[in-house]
Each structure stands twice: as C-alpha cells, then as structure tokens.
Short mmCIF file of C-alpha atoms in Angstrom, two decimals:
data_model
loop_
_atom_site.label_atom_id
_atom_site.label_comp_id
_atom_site.label_asym_id
_atom_site.label_seq_id
_atom_site.Cartn_x
_atom_site.Cartn_y
_atom_site.Cartn_z
CA MET A 1 -109.10 -115.87 -51.23
CA ALA A 2 -109.12 -113.46 -54.15
CA ASN A 3 -112.18 -113.30 -56.35
CA ILE A 4 -111.37 -114.63 -59.85
CA PRO A 5 -114.46 -114.61 -62.08
CA ASP A 6 -114.87 -117.71 -64.23
CA ASP A 7 -115.87 -115.87 -67.39
CA LEU A 8 -112.61 -113.89 -67.80
CA ARG A 9 -109.11 -114.59 -69.05
CA TYR A 10 -106.00 -113.34 -67.28
CA THR A 11 -102.38 -112.32 -67.73
CA ALA A 12 -99.40 -113.03 -65.50
CA ASP A 13 -99.25 -109.22 -65.01
CA HIS A 14 -102.69 -109.32 -63.35
CA GLU A 15 -104.82 -107.86 -66.12
CA TRP A 16 -108.16 -109.44 -66.91
CA VAL A 17 -109.83 -109.68 -70.32
CA ARG A 18 -113.57 -109.88 -70.97
CA VAL A 19 -114.84 -110.81 -74.41
CA THR A 20 -117.66 -108.38 -75.20
CA THR A 21 -120.68 -108.77 -77.42
CA GLU A 22 -119.08 -106.48 -79.94
CA LYS A 23 -117.14 -108.37 -82.56
CA ASN A 24 -113.45 -108.90 -81.76
CA THR A 25 -113.62 -106.42 -78.91
CA VAL A 26 -112.39 -107.08 -75.40
CA GLU A 27 -112.57 -105.12 -72.16
CA VAL A 28 -109.44 -104.90 -70.00
CA GLY A 29 -108.89 -104.18 -66.32
CA ILE A 30 -106.77 -105.31 -63.40
CA THR A 31 -107.66 -108.10 -61.01
CA GLU A 32 -108.91 -107.90 -57.47
CA TYR A 33 -105.62 -109.44 -56.35
CA ALA A 34 -103.66 -106.71 -58.19
CA GLN A 35 -105.62 -103.83 -56.67
CA GLY A 36 -105.11 -105.36 -53.24
CA GLU A 37 -101.37 -105.55 -53.76
CA LEU A 38 -101.23 -101.97 -55.07
CA GLY A 39 -103.35 -100.44 -52.33
CA ASP A 40 -105.42 -97.26 -52.73
CA VAL A 41 -105.34 -96.24 -56.39
CA VAL A 42 -104.95 -92.47 -56.77
CA PHE A 43 -104.19 -91.90 -60.45
CA ILE A 44 -104.53 -93.81 -63.71
CA ASN A 45 -102.95 -92.73 -66.96
CA LEU A 46 -104.84 -94.23 -69.90
CA PRO A 47 -104.35 -94.00 -73.67
CA LYS A 48 -106.66 -92.27 -76.15
CA VAL A 49 -109.22 -93.86 -78.40
CA GLY A 50 -107.44 -94.80 -81.62
CA ASP A 51 -104.08 -95.60 -79.97
CA LYS A 52 -102.70 -98.99 -81.02
CA PHE A 53 -100.75 -101.43 -78.89
CA GLY A 54 -98.94 -104.68 -79.54
CA GLN A 55 -99.49 -107.62 -77.25
CA GLN A 56 -97.81 -106.96 -73.87
CA ALA A 57 -97.06 -103.31 -74.76
CA ALA A 58 -97.57 -100.84 -71.91
CA PHE A 59 -100.82 -98.97 -72.54
CA GLY A 60 -100.89 -96.92 -69.35
CA THR A 61 -99.86 -96.62 -65.74
CA ILE A 62 -101.69 -97.09 -62.49
CA GLU A 63 -100.48 -95.24 -59.42
CA ALA A 64 -101.34 -96.14 -55.87
CA VAL A 65 -100.23 -94.22 -52.80
CA LYS A 66 -97.15 -96.36 -52.34
CA ALA A 67 -96.67 -98.04 -55.71
CA VAL A 68 -96.79 -97.44 -59.43
CA SER A 69 -97.26 -100.09 -62.08
CA ASP A 70 -97.45 -100.22 -65.87
CA LEU A 71 -100.55 -101.63 -67.50
CA PHE A 72 -99.95 -104.10 -70.32
CA ALA A 73 -102.16 -104.88 -73.29
CA PRO A 74 -103.17 -108.54 -72.96
CA VAL A 75 -103.74 -108.71 -76.70
CA ALA A 76 -102.73 -106.51 -79.63
CA GLY A 77 -105.32 -104.04 -80.81
CA GLU A 78 -106.72 -100.55 -81.14
CA VAL A 79 -108.31 -98.68 -78.26
CA VAL A 80 -112.02 -98.17 -79.02
CA ALA A 81 -113.13 -96.97 -75.56
CA VAL A 82 -111.54 -95.58 -72.41
CA ASN A 83 -113.20 -95.54 -68.99
CA ALA A 84 -113.44 -91.79 -68.44
CA GLY A 85 -114.89 -92.33 -64.97
CA LEU A 86 -111.48 -93.38 -63.64
CA ASP A 87 -110.22 -89.81 -63.89
CA SER A 88 -112.50 -88.46 -61.20
CA ASP A 89 -112.75 -91.68 -59.18
CA PRO A 90 -109.67 -93.87 -59.63
CA ALA A 91 -110.52 -95.71 -56.39
CA VAL A 92 -113.33 -97.48 -58.22
CA VAL A 93 -110.57 -99.86 -59.35
CA ASN A 94 -110.20 -100.85 -55.68
CA ARG A 95 -113.94 -101.20 -55.12
CA GLU A 96 -115.05 -102.86 -58.36
CA PRO A 97 -111.98 -104.09 -60.22
CA PHE A 98 -113.99 -106.43 -62.47
CA GLY A 99 -116.88 -104.02 -63.08
CA ALA A 100 -116.92 -100.22 -63.01
CA GLY A 101 -113.13 -100.28 -62.67
CA TRP A 102 -112.56 -101.48 -66.24
CA MET A 103 -109.93 -99.47 -68.10
CA ILE A 104 -110.03 -99.81 -71.87
CA ARG A 105 -111.76 -101.70 -74.67
CA LEU A 106 -109.55 -103.02 -77.43
CA LYS A 107 -110.45 -104.06 -80.97
CA MET A 108 -108.29 -107.13 -81.40
CA ILE A 109 -106.02 -107.65 -84.39
CA ASP A 110 -105.79 -111.38 -83.81
CA ALA A 111 -108.42 -113.10 -81.68
CA LYS A 112 -106.18 -116.16 -81.45
CA GLN A 113 -104.02 -114.26 -78.96
CA LEU A 114 -106.79 -114.88 -76.42
CA ASP A 115 -105.87 -118.56 -76.38
CA ALA A 116 -102.48 -117.79 -74.92
CA LEU A 117 -103.98 -116.03 -71.86
CA LEU A 118 -104.39 -117.68 -68.48
CA SER A 119 -107.56 -119.51 -67.54
CA PRO A 120 -109.11 -118.61 -64.16
CA ALA A 121 -107.59 -121.79 -62.67
CA ALA A 122 -104.17 -121.03 -64.14
CA TYR A 123 -104.33 -117.46 -62.82
CA ARG A 124 -105.32 -118.68 -59.37
CA SER A 125 -102.34 -120.94 -59.32
CA HIS A 126 -100.14 -118.07 -60.60
CA ILE A 127 -101.01 -115.90 -57.59
CA GLY A 128 -100.56 -118.83 -55.24
CA GLY A 129 -104.24 -118.98 -54.30
CA MET B 1 -76.34 -100.73 -30.73
CA THR B 2 -78.18 -103.06 -33.04
CA ASP B 3 -76.87 -105.40 -35.67
CA SER B 4 -77.82 -103.83 -38.97
CA THR B 5 -78.45 -107.23 -40.54
CA THR B 6 -81.23 -108.20 -38.14
CA ILE B 7 -84.70 -106.81 -38.53
CA LEU B 8 -86.29 -105.66 -35.31
CA ARG B 9 -89.88 -105.78 -34.15
CA THR B 10 -91.70 -103.45 -31.80
CA PRO B 11 -93.67 -105.12 -28.97
CA LEU B 12 -96.77 -104.59 -31.13
CA TYR B 13 -95.57 -106.70 -34.07
CA GLU B 14 -98.00 -109.55 -33.36
CA ALA B 15 -100.87 -107.09 -32.83
CA HIS B 16 -100.20 -105.50 -36.24
CA VAL B 17 -100.08 -108.87 -37.97
CA ALA B 18 -103.28 -109.98 -36.22
CA LEU B 19 -105.00 -106.83 -37.52
CA GLY B 20 -103.99 -107.80 -41.08
CA ALA B 21 -101.36 -105.07 -41.50
CA LYS B 22 -99.05 -105.05 -44.49
CA MET B 23 -95.65 -105.14 -42.79
CA VAL B 24 -92.61 -103.54 -44.40
CA PRO B 25 -89.01 -103.03 -43.31
CA PHE B 26 -88.52 -99.44 -42.14
CA ALA B 27 -85.46 -98.07 -40.34
CA GLY B 28 -84.46 -101.59 -39.32
CA TYR B 29 -87.90 -102.52 -37.98
CA GLN B 30 -90.81 -104.47 -39.39
CA MET B 31 -93.52 -101.82 -39.35
CA PRO B 32 -97.12 -101.63 -40.57
CA VAL B 33 -97.41 -99.54 -43.76
CA GLN B 34 -101.19 -99.96 -43.79
CA TYR B 35 -104.02 -102.02 -42.33
CA PRO B 36 -106.72 -103.67 -44.50
CA THR B 37 -108.92 -100.55 -44.88
CA GLY B 38 -106.06 -98.79 -46.67
CA ILE B 39 -104.06 -95.58 -46.45
CA MET B 40 -106.85 -93.25 -47.62
CA ALA B 41 -109.32 -94.46 -44.99
CA GLU B 42 -106.64 -94.27 -42.30
CA HIS B 43 -105.74 -90.74 -43.36
CA GLN B 44 -109.37 -89.65 -43.10
CA ALA B 45 -109.79 -91.41 -39.75
CA VAL B 46 -107.08 -89.14 -38.31
CA ARG B 47 -108.40 -85.98 -40.00
CA LYS B 48 -111.97 -86.61 -38.83
CA GLY B 49 -111.84 -88.88 -35.80
CA LEU B 50 -109.02 -90.62 -34.00
CA GLY B 51 -106.08 -92.76 -35.03
CA VAL B 52 -103.35 -94.54 -33.10
CA PHE B 53 -99.82 -95.04 -34.42
CA ASP B 54 -97.18 -97.43 -33.11
CA VAL B 55 -94.03 -95.31 -33.22
CA SER B 56 -92.10 -97.37 -30.71
CA HIS B 57 -89.28 -97.64 -33.23
CA MET B 58 -88.30 -94.00 -32.62
CA GLY B 59 -85.18 -93.25 -30.59
CA GLU B 60 -85.09 -91.66 -27.14
CA PHE B 61 -82.05 -90.40 -25.25
CA GLU B 62 -82.16 -89.40 -21.61
CA VAL B 63 -79.80 -86.70 -20.33
CA THR B 64 -79.32 -86.23 -16.59
CA GLY B 65 -76.71 -84.52 -14.44
CA PRO B 66 -75.95 -80.95 -13.43
CA ASP B 67 -74.82 -79.80 -16.92
CA ARG B 68 -77.79 -81.36 -18.73
CA ASN B 69 -79.40 -78.15 -19.97
CA ALA B 70 -76.13 -76.60 -21.11
CA PHE B 71 -75.13 -79.84 -22.81
CA VAL B 72 -78.36 -80.26 -24.76
CA ASN B 73 -78.21 -76.57 -25.65
CA ARG B 74 -74.80 -77.26 -27.19
CA VAL B 75 -75.87 -80.29 -29.26
CA THR B 76 -79.19 -78.87 -30.50
CA CYS B 77 -79.83 -75.62 -32.40
CA ASN B 78 -83.02 -74.40 -30.70
CA ASP B 79 -82.78 -72.74 -27.27
CA VAL B 80 -83.14 -75.12 -24.34
CA ALA B 81 -82.90 -72.16 -21.94
CA ALA B 82 -86.20 -70.90 -23.37
CA LEU B 83 -87.82 -74.26 -22.66
CA PRO B 84 -89.49 -74.45 -19.25
CA PRO B 85 -89.74 -77.71 -17.32
CA GLY B 86 -92.79 -79.50 -18.73
CA GLY B 87 -92.11 -78.06 -22.15
CA VAL B 88 -91.39 -79.73 -25.48
CA GLN B 89 -89.39 -78.13 -28.27
CA TYR B 90 -88.91 -78.97 -31.93
CA SER B 91 -85.21 -78.74 -32.66
CA ALA B 92 -82.37 -80.33 -34.60
CA ILE B 93 -79.01 -81.97 -34.09
CA LEU B 94 -76.56 -80.51 -36.58
CA ASN B 95 -73.12 -81.25 -38.00
CA GLU B 96 -70.32 -78.65 -37.87
CA GLU B 97 -71.39 -77.76 -41.44
CA GLY B 98 -74.80 -76.75 -40.08
CA THR B 99 -76.52 -79.63 -41.88
CA PHE B 100 -78.82 -82.16 -40.27
CA VAL B 101 -77.72 -85.16 -38.27
CA ASP B 102 -81.43 -85.37 -37.50
CA ASP B 103 -84.38 -83.29 -36.47
CA CYS B 104 -85.64 -84.01 -32.97
CA THR B 105 -87.92 -83.01 -30.15
CA VAL B 106 -86.46 -82.02 -26.80
CA TYR B 107 -88.47 -82.74 -23.65
CA ARG B 108 -87.52 -80.87 -20.51
CA PHE B 109 -88.44 -82.33 -17.14
CA ASP B 110 -87.51 -81.06 -13.68
CA ASP B 111 -84.67 -83.53 -13.33
CA LYS B 112 -83.77 -84.58 -16.87
CA LEU B 113 -84.09 -83.97 -20.59
CA MET B 114 -85.21 -86.40 -23.25
CA ILE B 115 -84.23 -86.10 -26.91
CA VAL B 116 -86.45 -87.97 -29.36
CA VAL B 117 -84.98 -88.80 -32.77
CA ASN B 118 -85.96 -90.67 -35.92
CA ALA B 119 -85.61 -94.45 -35.85
CA SER B 120 -83.49 -94.34 -39.00
CA ASN B 121 -81.04 -92.01 -37.26
CA THR B 122 -81.00 -93.33 -33.70
CA ALA B 123 -77.57 -94.98 -33.92
CA LYS B 124 -75.98 -92.09 -35.81
CA ALA B 125 -77.49 -89.40 -33.56
CA TRP B 126 -76.47 -91.30 -30.43
CA GLU B 127 -72.84 -91.56 -31.60
CA HIS B 128 -72.84 -87.89 -32.56
CA ILE B 129 -74.13 -86.81 -29.16
CA VAL B 130 -71.87 -89.10 -27.15
CA ALA B 131 -68.83 -87.83 -29.11
CA GLN B 132 -69.58 -84.30 -27.93
CA LYS B 133 -69.84 -85.12 -24.24
CA GLY B 134 -66.27 -84.02 -23.50
CA GLY B 135 -65.99 -82.88 -19.91
CA ALA B 136 -69.67 -82.12 -19.43
CA ASN B 137 -71.06 -83.41 -16.15
CA VAL B 138 -73.94 -85.34 -17.67
CA ARG B 139 -75.09 -88.92 -17.88
CA LEU B 140 -76.30 -90.00 -21.32
CA LYS B 141 -78.55 -92.99 -21.69
CA ASN B 142 -79.96 -94.42 -24.90
CA ILE B 143 -83.35 -95.65 -23.67
CA SER B 144 -84.76 -96.39 -27.15
CA ASP B 145 -85.08 -100.13 -26.59
CA ASP B 146 -86.92 -99.68 -23.27
CA VAL B 147 -89.46 -97.11 -24.40
CA GLY B 148 -92.77 -97.78 -26.11
CA LEU B 149 -94.38 -94.88 -27.95
CA LEU B 150 -97.89 -94.44 -29.29
CA ALA B 151 -99.28 -91.37 -31.02
CA VAL B 152 -103.03 -90.85 -30.66
CA GLN B 153 -104.06 -88.21 -33.15
CA GLY B 154 -107.29 -86.69 -34.36
CA PRO B 155 -109.91 -84.10 -33.43
CA LYS B 156 -111.50 -86.60 -31.05
CA ALA B 157 -108.25 -87.35 -29.20
CA GLU B 158 -108.95 -85.49 -25.99
CA ALA B 159 -112.57 -86.57 -25.61
CA ALA B 160 -111.90 -90.22 -26.44
CA MET B 161 -108.78 -90.57 -24.29
CA GLN B 162 -110.06 -88.65 -21.25
CA PRO B 163 -111.88 -91.63 -19.67
CA LEU B 164 -108.56 -93.53 -19.69
CA SER B 165 -106.60 -90.75 -17.99
CA ASP B 166 -106.12 -89.99 -14.31
CA ILE B 167 -105.55 -86.30 -15.05
CA PRO B 168 -107.57 -83.78 -17.09
CA LEU B 169 -106.05 -83.95 -20.56
CA ALA B 170 -107.35 -80.44 -21.25
CA SER B 171 -104.70 -79.25 -18.78
CA ILE B 172 -101.90 -80.30 -21.16
CA GLY B 173 -101.17 -77.42 -23.51
CA TYR B 174 -99.72 -77.65 -27.00
CA TYR B 175 -96.10 -78.84 -26.87
CA ARG B 176 -96.32 -79.51 -23.14
CA VAL B 177 -95.62 -82.78 -21.38
CA THR B 178 -96.66 -84.27 -18.06
CA THR B 179 -96.76 -87.61 -16.34
CA ALA B 180 -100.09 -89.39 -16.13
CA ARG B 181 -101.58 -92.84 -15.87
CA ILE B 182 -103.37 -93.79 -19.08
CA ALA B 183 -105.38 -97.00 -18.78
CA GLY B 184 -103.52 -97.51 -15.51
CA ILE B 185 -100.14 -97.32 -17.27
CA ASP B 186 -97.46 -94.81 -16.30
CA CYS B 187 -96.81 -92.52 -19.25
CA PHE B 188 -95.24 -89.27 -20.29
CA VAL B 189 -98.09 -87.60 -22.12
CA SER B 190 -97.24 -84.77 -24.51
CA ARG B 191 -99.61 -82.75 -26.63
CA THR B 192 -97.53 -83.22 -29.77
CA GLY B 193 -97.76 -85.04 -33.05
CA TYR B 194 -96.88 -85.27 -36.72
CA THR B 195 -100.31 -84.99 -38.31
CA GLY B 196 -101.66 -81.46 -37.92
CA GLU B 197 -104.46 -82.76 -35.74
CA ASP B 198 -104.89 -82.44 -32.01
CA GLY B 199 -103.55 -85.37 -30.06
CA PHE B 200 -100.99 -86.85 -27.76
CA GLU B 201 -97.84 -88.86 -27.80
CA LEU B 202 -97.68 -91.46 -25.03
CA TYR B 203 -94.28 -92.68 -23.87
CA CYS B 204 -94.39 -95.79 -21.72
CA ARG B 205 -92.28 -98.78 -20.74
CA GLY B 206 -91.86 -101.16 -23.64
CA ARG B 207 -93.74 -103.93 -21.85
CA ASP B 208 -96.75 -101.62 -21.34
CA VAL B 209 -97.21 -100.64 -24.95
CA VAL B 210 -99.44 -103.61 -25.87
CA PRO B 211 -102.11 -102.92 -23.18
CA LEU B 212 -101.88 -99.18 -23.94
CA TRP B 213 -102.52 -99.90 -27.63
CA GLU B 214 -105.46 -102.15 -26.78
CA ALA B 215 -106.93 -99.45 -24.54
CA ALA B 216 -106.66 -96.89 -27.35
CA LEU B 217 -108.40 -99.25 -29.80
CA LYS B 218 -111.14 -99.85 -27.23
CA VAL B 219 -111.99 -96.14 -27.06
CA GLY B 220 -112.29 -96.02 -30.84
CA ALA B 221 -108.83 -95.16 -32.15
CA VAL B 222 -108.24 -96.60 -35.62
CA PRO B 223 -104.81 -98.20 -36.18
CA ILE B 224 -102.76 -96.12 -38.61
CA GLY B 225 -99.72 -97.26 -40.56
CA LEU B 226 -96.67 -95.52 -41.97
CA GLY B 227 -98.41 -94.77 -45.28
CA ALA B 228 -100.96 -92.44 -43.75
CA ARG B 229 -98.36 -91.11 -41.31
CA ASP B 230 -96.47 -89.92 -44.38
CA SER B 231 -99.46 -88.41 -46.20
CA LEU B 232 -100.65 -86.66 -43.02
CA ARG B 233 -97.25 -85.09 -42.33
CA LEU B 234 -96.73 -84.11 -45.97
CA GLU B 235 -100.05 -82.23 -46.03
CA MET B 236 -98.74 -80.23 -43.07
CA GLY B 237 -95.39 -79.61 -44.74
CA TYR B 238 -93.56 -81.27 -41.84
CA ALA B 239 -90.03 -82.29 -42.72
CA LEU B 240 -88.99 -85.93 -42.98
CA TYR B 241 -85.33 -86.85 -42.66
CA GLY B 242 -84.04 -88.30 -45.93
CA GLN B 243 -86.44 -86.19 -47.95
CA GLU B 244 -86.84 -82.53 -46.94
CA ILE B 245 -83.81 -82.62 -44.66
CA ASP B 246 -80.55 -84.56 -44.63
CA ALA B 247 -76.81 -84.20 -44.05
CA THR B 248 -76.46 -81.88 -47.07
CA ILE B 249 -79.22 -79.44 -46.11
CA THR B 250 -79.23 -76.76 -43.39
CA PRO B 251 -82.29 -75.64 -41.42
CA LEU B 252 -82.02 -72.19 -43.04
CA GLU B 253 -82.39 -73.78 -46.48
CA ALA B 254 -85.19 -76.07 -45.29
CA GLY B 255 -87.35 -73.20 -44.05
CA LEU B 256 -86.65 -74.18 -40.44
CA GLY B 257 -84.82 -71.01 -39.47
CA TRP B 258 -87.27 -70.66 -36.57
CA ILE B 259 -85.59 -73.56 -34.76
CA VAL B 260 -82.12 -72.02 -35.15
CA ARG B 261 -81.23 -69.64 -32.33
CA LEU B 262 -77.97 -68.06 -33.43
CA ASP B 263 -78.17 -65.59 -30.56
CA LYS B 264 -79.08 -67.97 -27.75
CA GLY B 265 -76.06 -66.96 -25.73
CA CYS B 266 -74.03 -70.13 -26.07
CA THR B 267 -72.31 -71.93 -28.87
CA PHE B 268 -73.76 -75.03 -30.49
CA THR B 269 -72.61 -77.45 -33.15
CA GLY B 270 -73.21 -75.87 -36.54
CA LEU B 271 -73.44 -72.29 -35.24
CA ALA B 272 -70.46 -70.88 -37.15
CA ALA B 273 -71.57 -72.43 -40.44
CA LEU B 274 -75.14 -71.21 -40.04
CA ARG B 275 -74.06 -67.71 -39.04
CA ALA B 276 -71.93 -67.53 -42.18
CA GLN B 277 -74.75 -68.90 -44.31
CA LYS B 278 -77.17 -66.39 -42.88
CA GLU B 279 -74.80 -63.51 -43.68
CA ARG B 280 -74.24 -64.77 -47.24
CA GLY B 281 -77.87 -65.66 -47.76
CA VAL B 282 -79.07 -69.10 -48.76
CA THR B 283 -78.84 -70.04 -52.42
CA ARG B 284 -81.71 -72.53 -52.37
CA LYS B 285 -84.88 -73.00 -50.37
CA THR B 286 -87.42 -75.72 -49.74
CA VAL B 287 -90.83 -75.06 -51.26
CA GLY B 288 -94.17 -76.80 -51.37
CA PHE B 289 -95.84 -77.29 -54.73
CA LYS B 290 -98.95 -78.60 -56.32
CA LEU B 291 -98.91 -80.32 -59.67
CA LEU B 292 -101.00 -78.49 -62.27
CA GLY B 293 -101.19 -81.30 -64.84
CA ARG B 294 -101.94 -85.00 -64.79
CA GLY B 295 -99.39 -87.05 -62.91
CA LEU B 296 -98.19 -88.05 -59.49
CA PRO B 297 -94.94 -86.61 -58.13
CA ARG B 298 -92.82 -89.09 -56.22
CA HIS B 299 -89.59 -88.92 -54.24
CA GLU B 300 -86.54 -88.44 -56.52
CA TYR B 301 -88.43 -87.42 -59.68
CA PRO B 302 -86.42 -84.67 -61.46
CA VAL B 303 -87.48 -81.04 -60.97
CA TRP B 304 -86.89 -78.59 -63.83
CA LEU B 305 -86.84 -74.80 -63.75
CA ASP B 306 -86.33 -72.77 -66.93
CA GLY B 307 -85.05 -75.82 -68.81
CA ARG B 308 -82.51 -76.84 -66.16
CA GLN B 309 -82.77 -79.61 -63.60
CA VAL B 310 -82.52 -77.86 -60.24
CA ASP B 311 -83.50 -80.56 -57.76
CA ILE B 312 -85.57 -83.68 -57.22
CA VAL B 313 -88.96 -84.16 -55.66
CA ARG B 314 -88.18 -84.42 -51.94
CA SER B 315 -91.61 -85.71 -50.92
CA GLY B 316 -94.55 -86.18 -53.21
CA GLY B 317 -97.89 -87.85 -53.48
CA MET B 318 -101.61 -87.45 -53.72
CA SER B 319 -102.99 -85.31 -50.91
CA PRO B 320 -105.96 -87.28 -49.63
CA SER B 321 -107.50 -84.22 -47.97
CA LEU B 322 -107.13 -81.92 -50.98
CA ASN B 323 -107.39 -84.60 -53.67
CA THR B 324 -104.49 -82.92 -55.48
CA PRO B 325 -100.95 -84.11 -56.20
CA ILE B 326 -98.57 -82.20 -53.93
CA GLY B 327 -94.91 -82.29 -53.04
CA THR B 328 -91.81 -80.51 -51.81
CA THR B 329 -88.59 -79.63 -53.59
CA MET B 330 -85.75 -77.11 -53.39
CA LEU B 331 -85.57 -74.17 -55.77
CA PRO B 332 -82.92 -71.48 -56.27
CA ALA B 333 -83.67 -68.85 -53.62
CA ALA B 334 -84.74 -66.23 -56.18
CA ALA B 335 -87.39 -68.62 -57.56
CA ALA B 336 -88.62 -69.90 -54.20
CA LYS B 337 -91.74 -67.76 -54.18
CA ILE B 338 -95.43 -68.50 -54.13
CA GLU B 339 -96.79 -68.98 -57.68
CA THR B 340 -93.40 -69.71 -59.31
CA ARG B 341 -94.02 -72.19 -62.12
CA PHE B 342 -91.67 -75.08 -62.78
CA GLU B 343 -91.87 -78.68 -63.98
CA VAL B 344 -91.78 -82.11 -62.38
CA GLU B 345 -90.69 -84.99 -64.58
CA CYS B 346 -93.15 -87.78 -63.86
CA ARG B 347 -92.17 -90.98 -65.61
CA GLY B 348 -90.54 -89.22 -68.53
CA GLU B 349 -93.07 -86.43 -68.92
CA ARG B 350 -92.55 -82.90 -67.62
CA ILE B 351 -95.70 -81.77 -65.86
CA PRO B 352 -96.22 -78.13 -64.80
CA ALA B 353 -96.17 -77.38 -61.09
CA GLU B 354 -96.63 -74.26 -59.00
CA VAL B 355 -95.16 -73.18 -55.66
CA VAL B 356 -97.87 -72.96 -53.00
CA ARG B 357 -97.94 -72.11 -49.32
CA ARG B 358 -97.30 -74.71 -46.67
CA PRO B 359 -99.02 -76.20 -44.82
CA PHE B 360 -101.00 -77.55 -47.74
CA TRP B 361 -103.77 -78.51 -45.32
CA THR B 362 -104.92 -75.65 -43.10
CA HIS B 363 -108.01 -77.11 -41.43
CA GLY B 364 -106.32 -79.35 -38.87
CA SER B 365 -107.55 -79.49 -35.27
CA VAL B 366 -104.12 -78.97 -33.73
CA ARG B 367 -104.45 -76.32 -31.04
CA LYS B 368 -101.44 -74.09 -30.87
CA GLY B 369 -100.78 -72.12 -27.71
#
C-alpha cells in the first residue's frame, strides 16, 4: 500500500502540499504513488523563483523513461524556492518523494485554497488504496 | 494467423505477473515493460552483469526443401550464400520499392533456414514471404507459436550460463548458432542479441520456456522488460521497426547499406529500387544525436534544421549509460554529418541537438569475430 503521510494535503493529480514554518508558504512535490506509476524519473523541468502560477496551472513537467506528466500548482502563488538538486539527481523523486524529492516552495496568495485539497484519507480513496 | 482483437500471452505471462512486472500490450501480446526495480536498474544489470528477456513473442519462420537457400536469398537483401551452416546473419525483408517489410535475422542450419522477425510484423512478413514462393521447391512453416525465445545478455553471460550447458559456450562465436541442452532443455543457442553486450539467444519449444527462464534466474540473471530492451538497443544505435525503419525507408537511407548485397549474384525483392537509389544517391540519412540543452527527446517530436521541419525524432530518450538525452532522426543527406547542429522540439520548445557517432555506447562486452 502506498505511503501517504498524515501531515500533508493532496491533489487529484498526485501532488502533495506541506505547510512550512514560513508564513503562507507551502512545499510541493509528487506522491509516492505517482512516482511509482511514472517509473524512473529522468528529467524535471521546474520554474524559476519569482514565477507566478494560478491554482491548477502547470508549473513544470516531470519525465520518466516511458512517460511524461505536467506538474500542477495545488494552490495559487509565487515560487520562492526551487529544488536545484533535482537537476543532477532527478531519481531522488523516486527514492524520497516526500522528502529530498520536493520540487518547489510557493508563497500562497490565498491560504483558504488549502481547504479544497484532499485529506490523506480522501487521497487514499482517490488512488483506490 | 491470430485474431487481432485478442491479446496474446507468452508462456511466461504468469511468471512475469508473479515477479510484479508492469504488463503492457505490445505487438498483440501482454508483455512486461519493467519489473519492480525499474528500467534504469534493469539497464545497468545488463550492462554490468546479466539479464534475461522473454522475447517469445518474436516470429520465426522455418524454410526447408532443396531451393531453401536460393529462396531466402531472393526474399532477403543480405547474401545467404555467404552464410555458412551454423551462421547467423542480420538482414532485411524488403518491398519492391526497397523499403522495409521488416528487418530480420537469418539462421542457416545444415538442413534448413530460420528467419526471425519482429512480433509486430510476423503476420505481414509471413504473408509477404509466402506470396513470393512461386514455383520454388521449398516448404515454409510459421513456427512462431511453437517457439519460446529467451535472450540472456550481459558481460557475465558465458560464465553464468556455462554450468547449465552441455557444450562449451566459449565455442560459439559471435553470430554463430548451434544446438545444445541448456538446463536439460533442447535449444538453438546463438551468440546474438540486441543490447551491445555479450550473450545468447535461446530458442526452445514453447512448453520448455518456463523451466529455461527459471534456470536463468537461478544462475543470477535479472529479468529485463521491454523498457530496458529499448534503452539498451538505442544506446547501440540498433534499428527498431516503426522508428528507425519502416515501409517508407530503405536500408541505404537507414545506414544499413552493409546488409544490402546488390552484387550477390541473384535478384532479390527490392534490388532494382535500391540499385537506382544507390546510383542517384540518397537524399536523407539516419543520424544519431545528443541533445545539447535541457529536455528529453521522444518518438515523433518535430526535428528542425535551418528553420524547417525536416523529420521527427525516430527514437529518443535518456541514455542510462551516458546520462545524456539521445535519439535518432533523419536529416537531408548533405547535413547528415557528425557535429551538424539542429533542433528538437520538446513540448513546444526547440532545443539544440548535435549529430554524434553511433553507437552512442562503445563500452559493451559484445565480442565481434
């Protein structure tokens, strides 16, 4: 059964969202289930710090050997950090999807958008687990 | 032969599922694209150790009868007369236009020939060959459904497989075939493959393929799916039907002129067209490239040269051995030179690419000659 940490929120597109200690800032990545479906990740195209995205806008792409998928912003906001380590080691998304495989940090425009995201239980049910 | 609406399984289907393989439809069969460790790990297992592939879906035709050599020489473009008994030859089955029906390997035995074709083309190649039989005194038999086929590939292939064999595997030279018992199972064993590593292809009766597979796993072979099969062959620049070669491309354009014997002393299907093309000169050629910018080239992405779309990416992907995005495409002949710069449109963005030599990977353990 896929690991679904209790302290995160989720999207139907298999992103996770972690509320950080920094005010109105969230960290975003893809779930363990998603990396398993994609297979070996070989390339990730991420935005630049300062880029702004609306909720559900594509902020990047993730490419595995046999599949490519867009990455969607779970909430609207401005990119305040990008995980530079993914450039040299994209496979870290396979190994540690909820940790070192994080992708971007977003400064939220509207923290209320978090409420619309899936709870861990709702996400589990979404992936049929 | 087979109803195109049904999906077939090789005798190893249950074994793949039990190993946790991700099964996908491929050429009418349910085949493993990868096992749980993933394509990268499988790729490295073959480059550094030993892998085993279920390729039982491939097609095999047996040709017997007094005219067998002359007949196969007429339906394939390489020279069967230059192939001694016990030899294997890379060749192709061509249309009258000189384009590919399929690429193939031809096995010559004392008393018969065997033509091995791609699973996706078995029905089409069979019809094409049968239609050319005419008055030839040959017996043609499509034995695809009765034959199991495993490829054991990797630098450790000979050492790991030797304890299972009743003959010294070192005695089988590159692109040679012999009969042997492997794990007590009657096989044709050829020193051939599609990976650039040393190794063997083991043809056996369909019912024997499960115990043969289990024996290979027991001596340490790692199961390898179609994903790594593709990345391994791409690193070697080996052609794949539907990508580098198809019914619109000739071997001369595809850089496979070495399998075309225009002067072999007999006619063959496609000869006139290829002779004419050779005299005119080809207008386009297959090249290998590496991507110079950030992106991942994939099959069918547009390829641009001097502001004009000239082709698509034929094959593309991340090279696991080189950790670089690589691919193949066709360029106008004048531009098909090492170091030519062009662009690959990856998801809307044109990324610079450069023509490089093939094979991309030059450190394989395959022992030629």
